């Protein structure tokens, strides 16, 4: 039996919204994603607060999330929706 389907595994990485680190402990990842940071997350961003006519910038934290995704693909020499060929 010749293998016709050679699916590609993709890893999708995203980051949650930047918020004050003290509020980031319970920030969830979107549905289907797995959180790969612990505690308050990574302190690598800034969030903004508007006070009257001024916008203030503060250091913040965010979490990193990943999702494994399998993209259907045909093996070399095969094509079409059913990966037929040759």
mmCIF file of N, CA, C and O in Angstrom:
data_model
loop_
_atom_site.group_PDB
_atom_site.id
_atom_site.type_symbol
_atom_site.label_atom_id
_atom_site.label_comp_id
_atom_site.label_asym_id
_atom_site.label_seq_id
_atom_site.Cartn_x
_atom_site.Cartn_y
_atom_site.Cartn_z
ATOM 1 N N UNK A 1 0.849 -1.193 0.000
ATOM 2 C CA UNK A 1 0.000 0.000 0.000
ATOM 3 C C UNK A 1 0.890 1.251 0.000
ATOM 4 O O UNK A 1 1.689 1.458 0.900
ATOM 5 N N UNK A 2 0.735 2.073 -1.038
ATOM 6 C CA UNK A 2 1.494 3.316 -1.149
ATOM 7 C C UNK A 2 0.783 4.390 -0.337
ATOM 8 O O UNK A 2 -0.432 4.551 -0.416
ATOM 9 N N UNK A 3 1.550 5.113 0.451
ATOM 10 C CA UNK A 3 0.970 6.187 1.255
ATOM 11 C C UNK A 3 0.635 7.371 0.353
ATOM 12 O O UNK A 3 1.493 7.858 -0.367
ATOM 13 N N UNK A 4 -0.628 7.824 0.416
ATOM 14 C CA UNK A 4 -1.070 8.926 -0.449
ATOM 15 C C UNK A 4 -1.174 10.237 0.320
ATOM 16 O O UNK A 4 -0.988 11.295 -0.237
ATOM 17 N N UNK A 5 -1.521 10.140 1.595
ATOM 18 C CA UNK A 5 -1.746 11.344 2.399
ATOM 19 C C UNK A 5 -0.549 11.578 3.312
ATOM 20 O O UNK A 5 -0.169 10.696 4.075
ATOM 21 N N UNK A 6 0.076 12.757 3.216
ATOM 22 C CA UNK A 6 1.214 13.129 4.067
ATOM 23 C C UNK A 6 0.883 14.446 4.762
ATOM 24 O O UNK A 6 1.365 15.509 4.364
ATOM 25 N N UNK A 7 0.028 14.377 5.778
ATOM 26 C CA UNK A 7 -0.403 15.591 6.475
ATOM 27 C C UNK A 7 0.771 16.301 7.133
ATOM 28 O O UNK A 7 1.697 15.654 7.628
ATOM 29 N N UNK A 8 0.725 17.622 7.141
ATOM 30 C CA UNK A 8 1.770 18.442 7.759
ATOM 31 C C UNK A 8 1.272 18.914 9.119
ATOM 32 O O UNK A 8 0.169 19.426 9.235
ATOM 33 N N UNK A 9 2.115 18.742 10.163
ATOM 34 C CA UNK A 9 1.764 19.241 11.486
ATOM 35 C C UNK A 9 2.276 20.668 11.623
ATOM 36 O O UNK A 9 3.449 20.924 11.413
ATOM 37 N N UNK A 10 1.389 21.574 11.974
ATOM 38 C CA UNK A 10 1.759 22.982 12.156
ATOM 39 C C UNK A 10 1.548 23.349 13.620
ATOM 40 O O UNK A 10 0.624 22.869 14.256
ATOM 41 N N UNK A 11 2.411 24.191 14.131
ATOM 42 C CA UNK A 11 2.264 24.699 15.488
ATOM 43 C C UNK A 11 1.941 26.182 15.384
ATOM 44 O O UNK A 11 2.740 26.959 14.869
ATOM 45 N N UNK A 12 0.755 26.545 15.848
ATOM 46 C CA UNK A 12 0.335 27.946 15.800
ATOM 47 C C UNK A 12 0.623 28.555 17.171
ATOM 48 O O UNK A 12 0.187 28.031 18.189
ATOM 49 N N UNK A 13 1.371 29.646 17.178
ATOM 50 C CA UNK A 13 1.726 30.323 18.433
ATOM 51 C C UNK A 13 1.060 31.689 18.482
ATOM 52 O O UNK A 13 1.112 32.432 17.501
ATOM 53 N N UNK A 14 0.460 32.008 19.626
ATOM 54 C CA UNK A 14 -0.127 33.341 19.813
ATOM 55 C C UNK A 14 0.218 33.840 21.214
ATOM 56 O O UNK A 14 0.696 33.070 22.051
ATOM 57 N N UNK A 15 -0.036 35.115 21.443
ATOM 58 C CA UNK A 15 0.157 35.703 22.768
ATOM 59 C C UNK A 15 -1.159 36.340 23.194
ATOM 60 O O UNK A 15 -1.890 36.872 22.361
ATOM 61 N N UNK A 16 -1.446 36.292 24.500
ATOM 62 C CA UNK A 16 -2.658 36.931 25.008
ATOM 63 C C UNK A 16 -2.440 38.446 25.055
ATOM 64 O O UNK A 16 -1.316 38.931 24.899
ATOM 65 N N UNK A 17 -3.510 39.171 25.315
ATOM 66 C CA UNK A 17 -3.461 40.632 25.403
ATOM 67 C C UNK A 17 -2.578 41.061 26.572
ATOM 68 O O UNK A 17 -2.521 40.378 27.591
ATOM 69 N N UNK A 18 -1.901 42.175 26.415
ATOM 70 C CA UNK A 18 -1.038 42.713 27.469
ATOM 71 C C UNK A 18 -1.890 43.357 28.562
ATOM 72 O O UNK A 18 -2.730 44.216 28.281
ATOM 73 N N UNK A 19 -1.690 42.902 29.800
ATOM 74 C CA UNK A 19 -2.430 43.440 30.953
ATOM 75 C C UNK A 19 -1.459 43.625 32.115
ATOM 76 O O UNK A 19 -0.326 43.133 32.068
ATOM 77 N N UNK A 20 -1.890 44.301 33.209
ATOM 78 C CA UNK A 20 -1.010 44.393 34.381
ATOM 79 C C UNK A 20 -0.637 42.981 34.852
ATOM 80 O O UNK A 20 -1.496 42.099 34.902
ATOM 81 N N UNK A 21 0.635 42.777 35.182
ATOM 82 C CA UNK A 21 1.108 41.440 35.567
ATOM 83 C C UNK A 21 0.293 40.858 36.718
ATOM 84 O O UNK A 21 0.001 39.664 36.735
ATOM 85 N N UNK A 22 -0.114 41.703 37.670
ATOM 86 C CA UNK A 22 -0.869 41.216 38.829
ATOM 87 C C UNK A 22 -2.234 40.663 38.430
ATOM 88 O O UNK A 22 -2.823 39.875 39.156
ATOM 89 N N UNK A 23 -2.744 41.053 37.275
ATOM 90 C CA UNK A 23 -4.057 40.575 36.810
ATOM 91 C C UNK A 23 -3.932 39.432 35.808
ATOM 92 O O UNK A 23 -4.941 38.938 35.309
ATOM 93 N N UNK A 24 -2.711 39.021 35.486
ATOM 94 C CA UNK A 24 -2.513 38.071 34.386
ATOM 95 C C UNK A 24 -2.473 36.603 34.824
ATOM 96 O O UNK A 24 -2.427 35.715 33.984
ATOM 97 N N UNK A 25 -2.501 36.336 36.134
ATOM 98 C CA UNK A 25 -2.412 34.960 36.622
ATOM 99 C C UNK A 25 -3.467 34.051 36.001
ATOM 100 O O UNK A 25 -3.167 32.940 35.587
ATOM 101 N N UNK A 26 -4.710 34.512 35.955
ATOM 102 C CA UNK A 26 -5.822 33.668 35.505
ATOM 103 C C UNK A 26 -6.238 33.919 34.061
ATOM 104 O O UNK A 26 -7.290 33.456 33.642
ATOM 105 N N UNK A 27 -5.433 34.667 33.312
ATOM 106 C CA UNK A 27 -5.788 34.929 31.910
ATOM 107 C C UNK A 27 -5.756 33.617 31.133
ATOM 108 O O UNK A 27 -4.726 32.948 31.099
ATOM 109 N N UNK A 28 -6.881 33.234 30.509
ATOM 110 C CA UNK A 28 -6.892 31.976 29.752
ATOM 111 C C UNK A 28 -6.421 32.179 28.319
ATOM 112 O O UNK A 28 -6.450 33.286 27.794
ATOM 113 N N UNK A 29 -6.005 31.097 27.706
ATOM 114 C CA UNK A 29 -5.722 31.101 26.272
ATOM 115 C C UNK A 29 -7.054 30.898 25.549
ATOM 116 O O UNK A 29 -8.005 30.376 26.135
ATOM 117 N N UNK A 30 -7.130 31.286 24.278
ATOM 118 C CA UNK A 30 -8.370 31.034 23.524
ATOM 119 C C UNK A 30 -8.672 29.532 23.459
ATOM 120 O O UNK A 30 -7.770 28.706 23.623
ATOM 121 N N UNK A 31 -9.911 29.190 23.199
ATOM 122 C CA UNK A 31 -10.336 27.785 23.119
ATOM 123 C C UNK A 31 -9.461 27.011 22.137
ATOM 124 O O UNK A 31 -9.170 27.491 21.049
ATOM 125 N N UNK A 32 -9.012 25.833 22.555
ATOM 126 C CA UNK A 32 -8.200 24.987 21.687
ATOM 127 C C UNK A 32 -6.706 25.210 21.823
ATOM 128 O O UNK A 32 -5.906 24.448 21.302
ATOM 129 N N UNK A 33 -6.302 26.274 22.521
ATOM 130 C CA UNK A 33 -4.879 26.589 22.708
ATOM 131 C C UNK A 33 -4.422 26.133 24.092
ATOM 132 O O UNK A 33 -5.188 26.119 25.035
ATOM 133 N N UNK A 34 -3.137 25.806 24.209
ATOM 134 C CA UNK A 34 -2.540 25.396 25.473
ATOM 135 C C UNK A 34 -1.577 26.477 25.936
ATOM 136 O O UNK A 34 -0.740 26.939 25.165
ATOM 137 N N UNK A 35 -1.690 26.849 27.214
ATOM 138 C CA UNK A 35 -0.813 27.877 27.791
ATOM 139 C C UNK A 35 0.559 27.271 28.041
ATOM 140 O O UNK A 35 0.678 26.213 28.639
ATOM 141 N N UNK A 36 1.623 27.936 27.562
ATOM 142 C CA UNK A 36 2.976 27.413 27.775
ATOM 143 C C UNK A 36 3.803 28.296 28.705
ATOM 144 O O UNK A 36 4.974 28.046 28.918
ATOM 145 N N UNK A 37 3.178 29.339 29.260
ATOM 146 C CA UNK A 37 3.861 30.170 30.253
ATOM 147 C C UNK A 37 3.181 29.948 31.602
ATOM 148 O O UNK A 37 2.013 29.573 31.662
ATOM 149 N N UNK A 38 3.925 30.183 32.675
ATOM 150 C CA UNK A 38 3.393 29.957 34.015
ATOM 151 C C UNK A 38 3.182 31.261 34.757
ATOM 152 O O UNK A 38 3.692 32.309 34.352
ATOM 153 N N UNK A 39 2.478 31.180 35.867
ATOM 154 C CA UNK A 39 2.310 32.320 36.762
ATOM 155 C C UNK A 39 1.699 33.528 36.083
ATOM 156 O O UNK A 39 0.635 33.450 35.487
ATOM 157 N N UNK A 40 2.424 34.640 36.155
ATOM 158 C CA UNK A 40 1.906 35.882 35.574
ATOM 159 C C UNK A 40 2.278 36.024 34.102
ATOM 160 O O UNK A 40 1.970 37.032 33.478
ATOM 161 N N UNK A 41 2.972 35.041 33.542
ATOM 162 C CA UNK A 41 3.320 35.104 32.121
ATOM 163 C C UNK A 41 4.655 35.785 31.888
ATOM 164 O O UNK A 41 5.501 35.841 32.776
ATOM 165 N N UNK A 42 4.820 36.329 30.699
ATOM 166 C CA UNK A 42 6.086 36.954 30.307
ATOM 167 C C UNK A 42 5.959 38.477 30.382
ATOM 168 O O UNK A 42 5.066 39.048 29.763
ATOM 169 N N UNK A 43 6.853 39.156 31.113
ATOM 170 C CA UNK A 43 6.785 40.621 31.218
ATOM 171 C C UNK A 43 7.476 41.299 30.037
ATOM 172 O O UNK A 43 8.507 41.932 30.189
ATOM 173 N N UNK A 44 6.893 41.143 28.842
ATOM 174 C CA UNK A 44 7.578 41.641 27.636
ATOM 175 C C UNK A 44 6.715 42.591 26.808
ATOM 176 O O UNK A 44 6.866 42.681 25.601
ATOM 177 N N UNK A 45 5.789 43.297 27.475
ATOM 178 C CA UNK A 45 4.902 44.169 26.698
ATOM 179 C C UNK A 45 4.513 45.400 27.511
ATOM 180 O O UNK A 45 4.873 45.516 28.678
ATOM 181 N N UNK A 46 3.774 46.289 26.863
ATOM 182 C CA UNK A 46 3.277 47.486 27.543
ATOM 183 C C UNK A 46 1.786 47.620 27.269
ATOM 184 O O UNK A 46 1.317 47.291 26.195
ATOM 185 N N UNK A 47 1.059 48.061 28.281
ATOM 186 C CA UNK A 47 -0.363 48.344 28.089
ATOM 187 C C UNK A 47 -0.585 49.831 28.357
ATOM 188 O O UNK A 47 0.261 50.502 28.955
ATOM 189 N N UNK A 48 -1.705 50.341 27.883
ATOM 190 C CA UNK A 48 -1.938 51.795 27.918
ATOM 191 C C UNK A 48 -3.219 52.126 28.661
ATOM 192 O O UNK A 48 -4.217 51.414 28.539
ATOM 193 N N UNK A 49 -3.159 53.201 29.443
ATOM 194 C CA UNK A 49 -4.333 53.711 30.141
ATOM 195 C C UNK A 49 -4.557 55.149 29.709
ATOM 196 O O UNK A 49 -3.626 55.952 29.708
ATOM 197 N N UNK A 50 -5.802 55.444 29.350
ATOM 198 C CA UNK A 50 -6.125 56.828 28.982
ATOM 199 C C UNK A 50 -6.726 57.527 30.186
ATOM 200 O O UNK A 50 -7.724 57.086 30.736
ATOM 201 N N UNK A 51 -6.074 58.601 30.606
ATOM 202 C CA UNK A 51 -6.572 59.404 31.719
ATOM 203 C C UNK A 51 -6.749 60.825 31.216
ATOM 204 O O UNK A 51 -5.779 61.497 30.872
ATOM 205 N N UNK A 52 -8.007 61.236 31.114
ATOM 206 C CA UNK A 52 -8.375 62.525 30.534
ATOM 207 C C UNK A 52 -7.735 62.681 29.159
ATOM 208 O O UNK A 52 -8.030 61.911 28.262
ATOM 209 N N UNK A 53 -6.851 63.619 28.981
ATOM 210 C CA UNK A 53 -6.268 63.852 27.647
ATOM 211 C C UNK A 53 -4.931 63.150 27.473
ATOM 212 O O UNK A 53 -4.280 63.308 26.458
ATOM 213 N N UNK A 54 -4.521 62.372 28.465
ATOM 214 C CA UNK A 54 -3.208 61.743 28.420
ATOM 215 C C UNK A 54 -3.322 60.229 28.290
ATOM 216 O O UNK A 54 -4.244 59.615 28.806
ATOM 217 N N UNK A 55 -2.366 59.633 27.617
ATOM 218 C CA UNK A 55 -2.269 58.174 27.541
ATOM 219 C C UNK A 55 -0.984 57.759 28.245
ATOM 220 O O UNK A 55 0.097 58.205 27.877
ATOM 221 N N UNK A 56 -1.141 56.944 29.280
ATOM 222 C CA UNK A 56 0.013 56.487 30.038
ATOM 223 C C UNK A 56 0.355 55.062 29.641
ATOM 224 O O UNK A 56 -0.521 54.249 29.382
ATOM 225 N N UNK A 57 1.643 54.762 29.617
ATOM 226 C CA UNK A 57 2.125 53.435 29.224
ATOM 227 C C UNK A 57 2.764 52.759 30.429
ATOM 228 O O UNK A 57 3.551 53.368 31.138
ATOM 229 N N UNK A 58 2.401 51.486 30.659
ATOM 230 C CA UNK A 58 2.930 50.735 31.794
ATOM 231 C C UNK A 58 3.470 49.385 31.329
ATOM 232 O O UNK A 58 2.952 48.807 30.379
ATOM 233 N N UNK A 59 4.507 48.860 32.019
ATOM 234 C CA UNK A 59 4.966 47.505 31.685
ATOM 235 C C UNK A 59 3.895 46.496 32.085
ATOM 236 O O UNK A 59 3.242 46.665 33.111
ATOM 237 N N UNK A 60 3.724 45.480 31.259
ATOM 238 C CA UNK A 60 2.697 44.478 31.529
ATOM 239 C C UNK A 60 3.180 43.078 31.212
ATOM 240 O O UNK A 60 4.341 42.857 30.867
ATOM 241 N N UNK A 61 2.269 42.120 31.340
ATOM 242 C CA UNK A 61 2.575 40.710 31.085
ATOM 243 C C UNK A 61 1.562 40.121 30.120
ATOM 244 O O UNK A 61 0.437 40.605 30.004
ATOM 245 N N UNK A 62 1.976 39.050 29.448
ATOM 246 C CA UNK A 62 1.059 38.289 28.596
ATOM 247 C C UNK A 62 1.493 36.835 28.592
ATOM 248 O O UNK A 62 2.619 36.509 28.956
ATOM 249 N N UNK A 63 0.580 35.965 28.235
ATOM 250 C CA UNK A 63 0.876 34.534 28.178
ATOM 251 C C UNK A 63 1.115 34.113 26.738
ATOM 252 O O UNK A 63 0.581 34.712 25.805
ATOM 253 N N UNK A 64 1.882 33.067 26.566
ATOM 254 C CA UNK A 64 2.105 32.457 25.251
ATOM 255 C C UNK A 64 1.254 31.197 25.184
ATOM 256 O O UNK A 64 1.205 30.433 26.146
ATOM 257 N N UNK A 65 0.617 30.999 24.039
ATOM 258 C CA UNK A 65 -0.272 29.863 23.847
ATOM 259 C C UNK A 65 0.073 29.176 22.531
ATOM 260 O O UNK A 65 0.483 29.832 21.580
ATOM 261 N N UNK A 66 -0.087 27.854 22.491
ATOM 262 C CA UNK A 66 0.175 27.105 21.258
ATOM 263 C C UNK A 66 -0.991 26.171 20.949
ATOM 264 O O UNK A 66 -1.731 25.755 21.831
ATOM 265 N N UNK A 67 -1.112 25.866 19.667
ATOM 266 C CA UNK A 67 -2.142 24.942 19.204
ATOM 267 C C UNK A 67 -1.538 24.123 18.073
ATOM 268 O O UNK A 67 -0.913 24.670 17.170
ATOM 269 N N UNK A 68 -1.695 22.798 18.165
ATOM 270 C CA UNK A 68 -1.198 21.937 17.096
ATOM 271 C C UNK A 68 -2.312 21.772 16.073
ATOM 272 O O UNK A 68 -3.459 21.555 16.422
ATOM 273 N N UNK A 69 -1.946 21.908 14.826
ATOM 274 C CA UNK A 69 -2.919 21.884 13.745
ATOM 275 C C UNK A 69 -2.390 20.973 12.652
ATOM 276 O O UNK A 69 -1.233 21.071 12.280
ATOM 277 N N UNK A 70 -3.217 20.047 12.187
ATOM 278 C CA UNK A 70 -2.780 19.152 11.121
ATOM 279 C C UNK A 70 -3.385 19.617 9.804
ATOM 280 O O UNK A 70 -4.593 19.679 9.646
ATOM 281 N N UNK A 71 -2.511 19.965 8.885
ATOM 282 C CA UNK A 71 -2.960 20.430 7.575
ATOM 283 C C UNK A 71 -2.897 19.263 6.597
ATOM 284 O O UNK A 71 -1.834 18.702 6.357
ATOM 285 N N UNK A 72 -4.056 18.892 6.024
ATOM 286 C CA UNK A 72 -4.059 17.770 5.093
ATOM 287 C C UNK A 72 -3.243 18.097 3.844
ATOM 288 O O UNK A 72 -3.385 19.174 3.273
ATOM 289 N N UNK A 73 -2.378 17.174 3.468
ATOM 290 C CA UNK A 73 -1.569 17.338 2.258
ATOM 291 C C UNK A 73 -1.350 15.983 1.617
ATOM 292 O O UNK A 73 -1.251 14.975 2.317
ATOM 293 N N UNK A 74 -1.273 15.986 0.308
ATOM 294 C CA UNK A 74 -0.997 14.745 -0.412
ATOM 295 C C UNK A 74 0.512 14.522 -0.474
ATOM 296 O O UNK A 74 1.287 15.475 -0.514
ATOM 297 N N UNK A 75 0.900 13.245 -0.500
ATOM 298 C CA UNK A 75 2.311 12.919 -0.686
ATOM 299 C C UNK A 75 2.711 13.264 -2.122
ATOM 300 O O UNK A 75 1.854 13.435 -2.994
ATOM 301 N N UNK A 76 4.021 13.331 -2.351
ATOM 302 C CA UNK A 76 4.533 13.676 -3.675
ATOM 303 C C UNK A 76 4.013 12.683 -4.719
ATOM 304 O O UNK A 76 3.994 11.478 -4.491
ATOM 305 N N UNK A 77 3.554 13.220 -5.844
ATOM 306 C CA UNK A 77 3.053 12.376 -6.921
ATOM 307 C C UNK A 77 1.568 12.098 -6.820
ATOM 308 O O UNK A 77 1.000 11.421 -7.666
ATOM 309 N N UNK A 78 0.914 12.605 -5.768
ATOM 310 C CA UNK A 78 -0.526 12.433 -5.600
ATOM 311 C C UNK A 78 -1.176 13.806 -5.541
ATOM 312 O O UNK A 78 -0.546 14.785 -5.151
ATOM 313 N N UNK A 79 -2.459 13.872 -5.895
ATOM 314 C CA UNK A 79 -3.145 15.169 -5.901
ATOM 315 C C UNK A 79 -4.641 14.960 -5.773
ATOM 316 O O UNK A 79 -5.142 13.842 -5.762
ATOM 317 N N UNK A 80 -5.338 16.082 -5.667
ATOM 318 C CA UNK A 80 -6.803 16.058 -5.614
ATOM 319 C C UNK A 80 -7.327 15.836 -4.209
ATOM 320 O O UNK A 80 -6.570 15.595 -3.265
ATOM 321 N N UNK A 81 -8.658 15.923 -4.051
ATOM 322 C CA UNK A 81 -9.269 15.808 -2.727
ATOM 323 C C UNK A 81 -9.028 14.434 -2.083
ATOM 324 O O UNK A 81 -8.994 14.314 -0.863
ATOM 325 N N UNK A 82 -8.856 13.388 -2.886
ATOM 326 C CA UNK A 82 -8.625 12.045 -2.339
ATOM 327 C C UNK A 82 -7.182 11.589 -2.480
ATOM 328 O O UNK A 82 -6.869 10.424 -2.255
ATOM 329 N N UNK A 83 -6.298 12.519 -2.856
ATOM 330 C CA UNK A 83 -4.868 12.219 -3.033
ATOM 331 C C UNK A 83 -4.648 11.036 -3.975
ATOM 332 O O UNK A 83 -3.843 10.146 -3.709
ATOM 333 N N UNK A 84 -5.370 11.027 -5.067
ATOM 334 C CA UNK A 84 -5.171 9.986 -6.071
ATOM 335 C C UNK A 84 -4.029 10.434 -6.973
ATOM 336 O O UNK A 84 -3.551 11.552 -6.883
ATOM 337 N N UNK A 85 -3.589 9.609 -7.848
ATOM 338 C CA UNK A 85 -2.528 10.025 -8.762
ATOM 339 C C UNK A 85 -1.805 8.832 -9.349
ATOM 340 O O UNK A 85 -2.222 7.706 -9.191
ATOM 341 N N UNK A 86 -0.717 9.119 -10.026
ATOM 342 C CA UNK A 86 0.152 8.157 -10.706
ATOM 343 C C UNK A 86 -0.546 7.558 -11.905
ATOM 344 O O UNK A 86 -1.650 7.153 -11.900
#
